[in-house]
């Protein structure tokens, strides 16, 4: 039994070290997978910051190789969840920035969206993905995602 627990502990430590090493060395394959939105805010058309939580927004993003897809829903106590935004398309990333090129989307986007990002290994071993979108030198959006 002691061997069993030692093996689990060793496997956990090796997994955390491998992920930490990949992040530290700029390898970005850790973006692949499913991510759930934890928090975020965006700059609205009136130049006011809007917190995602105040809008009842939840989202899941999936990245597989060169492709992404996300769905964001708005939830309220008074009604069933409704679609806020969804998109899918091609993705390019280099270790510090990534660019989404939506080919299908619910918000009539014809442009690409570039984000700066950092990955963080949390104390509990989860990976947090911090993103920020800057357009024409102005910060427009901040998000934190957790790998599922």
Coordinates of N, CA and C in Angstrom, one line a residue:
X1 N 0.8 -1.2 0.0 CA 0.0 0.0 0.0 C 0.9 1.3 0.0
X2 N 2.0 1.2 0.8 CA 2.9 2.3 0.8 C 3.5 2.6 -0.6
X3 N 3.8 1.5 -1.3 CA 4.3 1.7 -2.6 C 3.3 2.4 -3.5
X4 N 2.1 2.0 -3.4 CA 1.0 2.6 -4.2 C 0.9 4.1 -4.0
X5 N 0.9 4.6 -2.7 CA 0.8 6.0 -2.4 C 2.1 6.7 -2.8
X6 N 3.2 6.1 -2.7 CA 4.5 6.7 -3.1 C 4.5 6.9 -4.6
X7 N 3.9 5.9 -5.4 CA 3.8 6.0 -6.8 C 2.9 7.1 -7.2
X8 N 1.8 7.3 -6.6 CA 0.9 8.4 -6.9 C 1.5 9.7 -6.6
X9 N 2.2 9.8 -5.5 CA 2.9 11.1 -5.2 C 3.9 11.4 -6.2
X10 N 4.7 10.4 -6.6 CA 5.8 10.6 -7.6 C 5.2 11.0 -8.9
X11 N 4.1 10.4 -9.3 CA 3.5 10.7 -10.6 C 2.9 12.1 -10.6
X12 N 2.3 12.6 -9.5 CA 1.8 13.9 -9.3 C 2.9 14.9 -9.4
X13 N 4.0 14.7 -8.7 CA 5.2 15.6 -8.7 C 5.8 15.7 -10.1
X14 N 5.9 14.6 -10.8 CA 6.5 14.6 -12.1 C 5.6 15.3 -13.1
X15 N 4.3 15.2 -13.0 CA 3.3 15.9 -13.8 C 3.4 17.4 -13.6
X16 N 3.4 17.8 -12.4 CA 3.6 19.3 -12.1 C 4.9 19.8 -12.6
X17 N 6.0 19.1 -12.4 CA 7.3 19.5 -12.9 C 7.3 19.6 -14.4
X18 N 6.7 18.6 -15.0 CA 6.7 18.6 -16.5 C 5.9 19.8 -17.0
X19 N 4.8 20.1 -16.5 CA 4.0 21.2 -16.9 C 4.7 22.5 -16.6
X20 N 5.3 22.6 -15.4 CA 6.1 23.8 -15.0 C 7.2 24.0 -15.9
X21 N 7.9 22.9 -16.3 CA 9.1 23.0 -17.1 C 8.7 23.5 -18.5
X22 N 7.5 22.9 -19.0 CA 7.0 23.3 -20.3 C 6.7 24.8 -20.4
X23 N 6.1 25.3 -19.3 CA 5.7 26.7 -19.2 C 7.0 27.5 -19.1
X24 N 7.9 27.1 -18.3 CA 9.2 27.9 -18.1 C 10.0 28.0 -19.4
X25 N 9.9 27.0 -20.2 CA 10.7 26.9 -21.4 C 10.0 27.4 -22.6
X26 N 8.8 28.0 -22.4 CA 8.1 28.6 -23.5 C 7.4 27.7 -24.4
X27 N 7.3 26.4 -24.1 CA 6.6 25.5 -24.9 C 5.1 25.7 -24.7
X28 N 4.3 25.8 -25.8 CA 2.9 26.2 -25.6 C 1.9 25.1 -25.9
X29 N 2.4 23.9 -25.9 CA 1.4 22.8 -26.2 C 0.4 22.7 -25.0
X30 N 0.7 23.3 -23.9 CA -0.2 23.2 -22.8 C -1.5 24.0 -23.1
X31 N -1.5 24.8 -24.1 CA -2.8 25.4 -24.5 C -3.8 24.4 -25.0
X32 N -3.4 23.3 -25.6 CA -4.3 22.3 -26.1 C -5.1 21.8 -25.0
X33 N -6.4 21.7 -25.2 CA -7.3 21.1 -24.2 C -8.6 22.0 -24.1
X34 N -9.3 21.7 -23.0 CA -10.5 22.5 -22.7 C -10.2 23.4 -21.5
X35 N -10.8 24.6 -21.6 CA -10.6 25.7 -20.6 C -11.9 26.2 -20.2
X36 N -12.1 26.5 -18.9 CA -13.3 27.2 -18.4 C -12.9 28.6 -18.0
X37 N -13.8 29.5 -18.3 CA -13.6 30.9 -18.0 C -13.8 31.1 -16.5
X38 N -12.8 31.7 -15.8 CA -13.0 31.9 -14.3 C -13.3 33.4 -14.0
X39 N -12.8 34.3 -14.8 CA -13.1 35.7 -14.6 C -12.7 36.5 -15.8
X40 N -13.2 37.7 -15.9 CA -12.8 38.6 -17.0 C -13.5 39.9 -17.0
X41 N -13.0 40.8 -17.8 CA -13.6 42.1 -17.9 C -13.3 42.6 -19.3
X42 N -14.1 43.5 -19.8 CA -13.9 44.1 -21.1 C -14.3 45.6 -21.1
X43 N -13.6 46.3 -22.0 CA -13.9 47.8 -22.1 C -15.0 47.9 -23.1
X44 N -16.2 48.5 -22.6 CA -17.3 48.6 -23.5 C -17.2 49.9 -24.4
X45 N -18.3 50.1 -25.2 CA -18.3 51.2 -26.2 C -18.2 52.6 -25.5
X46 N -18.6 52.6 -24.2 CA -18.5 53.9 -23.4 C -17.2 54.1 -22.6
X47 N -16.2 53.2 -23.0 CA -14.9 53.2 -22.3 C -15.1 52.9 -20.8
X48 N -16.1 52.1 -20.4 CA -16.3 51.6 -19.1 C -15.9 50.1 -19.0
X49 N -15.2 49.7 -17.9 CA -14.9 48.3 -17.7 C -16.1 47.6 -17.2
X50 N -16.4 46.5 -17.8 CA -17.6 45.6 -17.4 C -17.0 44.3 -17.0
X51 N -17.4 43.9 -15.8 CA -17.0 42.6 -15.3 C -17.9 41.5 -15.8
X52 N -17.3 40.4 -16.3 CA -18.1 39.3 -16.8 C -19.1 38.8 -15.8
X53 N -18.7 38.7 -14.5 CA -19.6 38.2 -13.5 C -20.8 39.0 -13.4
X54 N -20.7 40.4 -13.5 CA -21.9 41.2 -13.5 C -22.9 41.0 -14.6
X55 N -22.4 40.4 -15.7 CA -23.2 40.1 -16.9 C -23.7 38.6 -16.8
X56 N -23.2 37.8 -15.8 CA -23.6 36.4 -15.7 C -23.0 35.6 -16.8
X57 N -21.8 35.9 -17.3 CA -21.1 35.2 -18.4 C -20.3 34.0 -17.9
X58 N -20.5 32.9 -18.6 CA -19.7 31.7 -18.4 C -19.2 31.2 -19.8
X59 N -18.1 30.6 -19.9 CA -17.6 30.2 -21.2 C -16.7 29.0 -21.1
X60 N -16.6 28.3 -22.2 CA -15.7 27.2 -22.4 C -15.0 27.4 -23.7
X61 N -13.7 27.2 -23.7 CA -12.9 27.3 -24.9 C -12.1 26.0 -25.1
X62 N -12.1 25.5 -26.3 CA -11.3 24.3 -26.6 C -10.3 24.6 -27.7
X63 N -9.1 24.2 -27.4 CA -8.0 24.4 -28.4 C -7.4 23.0 -28.7
X64 N -7.3 22.8 -30.0 CA -6.8 21.6 -30.6 C -5.8 21.9 -31.7
X65 N -4.6 21.8 -31.4 CA -3.6 22.1 -32.5 C -3.7 23.6 -33.0
X66 N -4.1 23.7 -34.2 CA -4.2 25.1 -34.8 C -5.6 25.6 -34.8
X67 N -6.5 25.0 -34.1 CA -7.9 25.4 -34.1 C -8.4 25.7 -32.7
X68 N -9.4 26.6 -32.6 CA -10.1 27.0 -31.4 C -11.6 27.0 -31.6
X69 N -12.3 26.9 -30.5 CA -13.7 27.1 -30.5 C -14.1 27.5 -29.1
X70 N -15.0 28.5 -29.0 CA -15.5 28.9 -27.7 C -17.0 29.2 -27.8
X71 N -17.6 29.0 -26.6 CA -19.0 29.3 -26.5 C -19.1 30.1 -25.2
X72 N -19.8 31.2 -25.2 CA -20.0 32.0 -24.0 C -21.5 32.2 -23.8
X73 N -22.0 31.9 -22.6 CA -23.4 32.0 -22.3 C -23.6 33.0 -21.3
X74 N -24.8 33.7 -21.4 CA -25.2 34.6 -20.3 C -26.3 34.0 -19.5
X75 N -26.1 33.9 -18.2 CA -27.0 33.3 -17.3 C -27.6 34.4 -16.4
X76 N -28.9 34.3 -16.1 CA -29.6 35.1 -15.2 C -30.6 34.3 -14.4
X77 N -30.9 34.8 -13.2 CA -31.9 34.1 -12.4 C -33.3 34.1 -13.0
X78 N -33.6 35.1 -13.8 CA -34.9 35.2 -14.3 C -35.2 34.4 -15.6
X79 N -34.2 33.9 -16.3 CA -34.4 33.3 -17.6 C -33.4 32.1 -17.8
X80 N -33.7 31.3 -18.8 CA -32.7 30.3 -19.2 C -31.5 30.9 -19.8
X81 N -30.3 30.3 -19.7 CA -29.1 30.8 -20.3 C -29.3 31.1 -21.8
X82 N -28.7 32.2 -22.3 CA -28.8 32.5 -23.7 C -27.4 32.7 -24.2
X83 N -27.3 32.5 -25.5 CA -26.0 32.6 -26.2 C -25.5 34.1 -26.2
X84 N -24.3 34.3 -25.7 CA -23.7 35.6 -25.7 C -22.8 35.8 -26.9
X85 N -21.9 34.7 -27.1 CA -21.0 34.8 -28.2 C -20.5 33.4 -28.4
X86 N -20.1 33.1 -29.7 CA -19.5 31.8 -30.0 C -18.7 32.0 -31.3
X87 N -17.5 31.3 -31.3 CA -16.7 31.4 -32.5 C -15.8 30.2 -32.6
X88 N -15.4 29.9 -33.8 CA -14.4 28.9 -34.1 C -13.6 29.3 -35.3
X89 N -12.4 28.7 -35.3 CA -11.5 29.0 -36.5 C -10.1 28.6 -36.2
X90 N -9.2 29.2 -36.9 CA -7.8 28.9 -36.9 C -7.1 29.7 -35.7
X91 N -6.1 29.2 -35.2 CA -5.3 29.8 -34.1 C -3.8 29.7 -34.4
X92 N -3.1 30.8 -34.1 CA -1.7 30.8 -34.2 C -1.1 31.3 -32.9
X93 N -0.1 30.6 -32.3 CA 0.5 31.1 -31.0 C 2.0 30.8 -31.0
X94 N 2.7 31.6 -30.2 CA 4.1 31.6 -30.2 C 4.8 31.5 -28.8
X95 N 4.0 31.4 -27.8 CA 4.6 31.4 -26.4 C 4.3 32.6 -25.6
X96 N 4.0 33.7 -26.2 CA 3.6 34.9 -25.5 C 2.4 35.6 -26.1
X97 N 2.1 35.3 -27.3 CA 0.8 35.9 -27.9 C 0.1 34.8 -28.7
X98 N -1.2 34.9 -28.8 CA -1.9 34.1 -29.7 C -2.9 34.9 -30.5
X99 N -3.3 34.5 -31.7 CA -4.2 35.2 -32.5 C -5.3 34.2 -33.0
X100 N -6.5 34.6 -32.8 CA -7.7 33.8 -33.3 C -8.1 34.4 -34.6
X101 N -8.4 33.6 -35.5 CA -8.9 33.9 -36.8 C -10.3 33.3 -37.0
X102 N -11.3 33.9 -36.5 CA -12.7 33.3 -36.5 C -13.2 33.1 -38.0
X103 N -13.6 31.9 -38.3 CA -14.2 31.6 -39.6 C -15.7 31.5 -39.4
X104 N -16.1 31.0 -38.3 CA -17.5 31.0 -37.9 C -17.7 31.7 -36.6
X105 N -18.7 32.6 -36.5 CA -18.9 33.3 -35.3 C -20.2 33.9 -35.2
X106 N -20.6 34.2 -34.0 CA -22.0 34.8 -33.8 C -22.0 36.3 -33.7
X107 N -20.9 36.9 -33.9 CA -20.8 38.4 -33.7 C -20.2 39.1 -34.9
X108 N -20.3 38.5 -36.1 CA -20.0 39.1 -37.3 C -18.6 39.6 -37.4
X109 N -17.6 38.9 -36.8 CA -16.2 39.3 -36.8 C -15.6 38.9 -38.1
X110 N -14.9 39.8 -38.8 CA -14.2 39.5 -40.0 C -12.7 39.7 -39.7
X111 N -12.3 40.3 -38.6 CA -10.9 40.5 -38.2 C -10.4 39.4 -37.3
X112 N -9.1 39.4 -37.1 CA -8.5 38.5 -36.2 C -8.4 39.2 -34.8
X113 N -8.2 38.4 -33.8 CA -8.0 39.0 -32.4 C -6.8 38.4 -31.8
X114 N -5.9 39.3 -31.4 CA -4.6 38.9 -30.8 C -4.6 39.2 -29.3
X115 N -4.1 38.2 -28.6 CA -4.0 38.3 -27.1 C -2.6 38.0 -26.7
X116 N -2.2 38.7 -25.7 CA -1.0 38.4 -24.9 C -1.4 37.4 -23.9
X117 N -0.5 36.4 -23.5 CA -0.9 35.5 -22.5 C 0.3 35.0 -21.6
X118 N -0.1 34.5 -20.5 CA 0.8 33.9 -19.6 C 0.2 32.7 -18.9
X119 N 0.9 31.6 -18.7 CA 0.4 30.4 -18.1 C 1.0 30.4 -16.7
X120 N 0.2 29.9 -15.7 CA 0.6 29.9 -14.3 C 0.1 28.5 -13.7
X121 N 1.1 27.9 -13.1 CA 0.7 26.6 -12.4 C 0.3 27.1 -10.9
X122 N -0.9 26.8 -10.6 CA -1.4 27.2 -9.3 C -1.0 26.2 -8.2
X123 N -1.1 26.5 -7.0 CA -0.7 25.7 -5.9 C -1.3 24.3 -5.9
X124 N -2.6 24.2 -6.4 CA -3.3 23.0 -6.4 C -3.0 22.2 -7.7
X125 N -2.0 22.7 -8.5 CA -1.6 22.0 -9.7 C -2.3 22.3 -11.0
X126 N -3.4 23.1 -10.8 CA -4.2 23.5 -12.0 C -3.4 24.5 -12.8
X127 N -3.7 24.6 -14.1 CA -3.0 25.6 -14.9 C -4.0 26.8 -15.2
X128 N -3.6 28.0 -14.9 CA -4.4 29.2 -15.2 C -3.8 29.8 -16.4
X129 N -4.6 30.3 -17.3 CA -4.2 31.0 -18.5 C -4.7 32.4 -18.4
X130 N -3.8 33.4 -18.3 CA -4.2 34.8 -18.2 C -4.0 35.4 -19.6
X131 N -5.1 36.0 -20.1 CA -5.0 36.6 -21.4 C -5.4 38.1 -21.3
X132 N -4.8 38.9 -22.3 CA -5.2 40.3 -22.4 C -5.2 40.6 -23.9
X133 N -6.2 41.3 -24.3 CA -6.4 41.8 -25.7 C -6.1 43.3 -25.7
X134 N -5.2 43.7 -26.6 CA -4.9 45.1 -26.8 C -5.1 45.4 -28.2
X135 N -5.9 46.5 -28.5 CA -6.2 46.9 -29.8 C -5.7 48.4 -30.0
X136 N -4.9 48.6 -31.0 CA -4.4 50.0 -31.2 C -3.8 50.6 -30.0
X137 N -3.0 49.8 -29.2 CA -2.3 50.3 -28.0 C -3.2 50.4 -26.8
X138 N -4.5 50.0 -26.9 CA -5.4 50.2 -25.8 C -5.9 48.8 -25.3
X139 N -5.8 48.6 -23.9 CA -6.2 47.4 -23.3 C -7.7 47.3 -23.5
X140 N -8.2 46.2 -24.0 CA -9.7 46.0 -24.3 C -10.3 44.9 -23.5
X141 N -9.5 43.9 -23.1 CA -10.1 42.7 -22.5 C -9.1 42.0 -21.6
X142 N -9.5 41.5 -20.5 CA -8.7 40.6 -19.6 C -9.5 39.4 -19.3
X143 N -8.9 38.2 -19.3 CA -9.6 37.0 -18.9 C -8.6 36.1 -18.2
X144 N -9.2 35.2 -17.3 CA -8.5 34.1 -16.7 C -9.3 32.9 -16.9
X145 N -8.6 31.9 -17.5 CA -9.1 30.6 -17.8 C -8.5 29.5 -17.0
X146 N -9.2 28.4 -16.6 CA -8.6 27.3 -15.9 C -8.7 26.1 -16.8
X147 N -7.6 25.3 -16.9 CA -7.6 24.1 -17.7 C -8.5 23.1 -17.1
X148 N -9.3 22.5 -17.8 CA -10.3 21.5 -17.3 C -9.7 20.1 -17.3

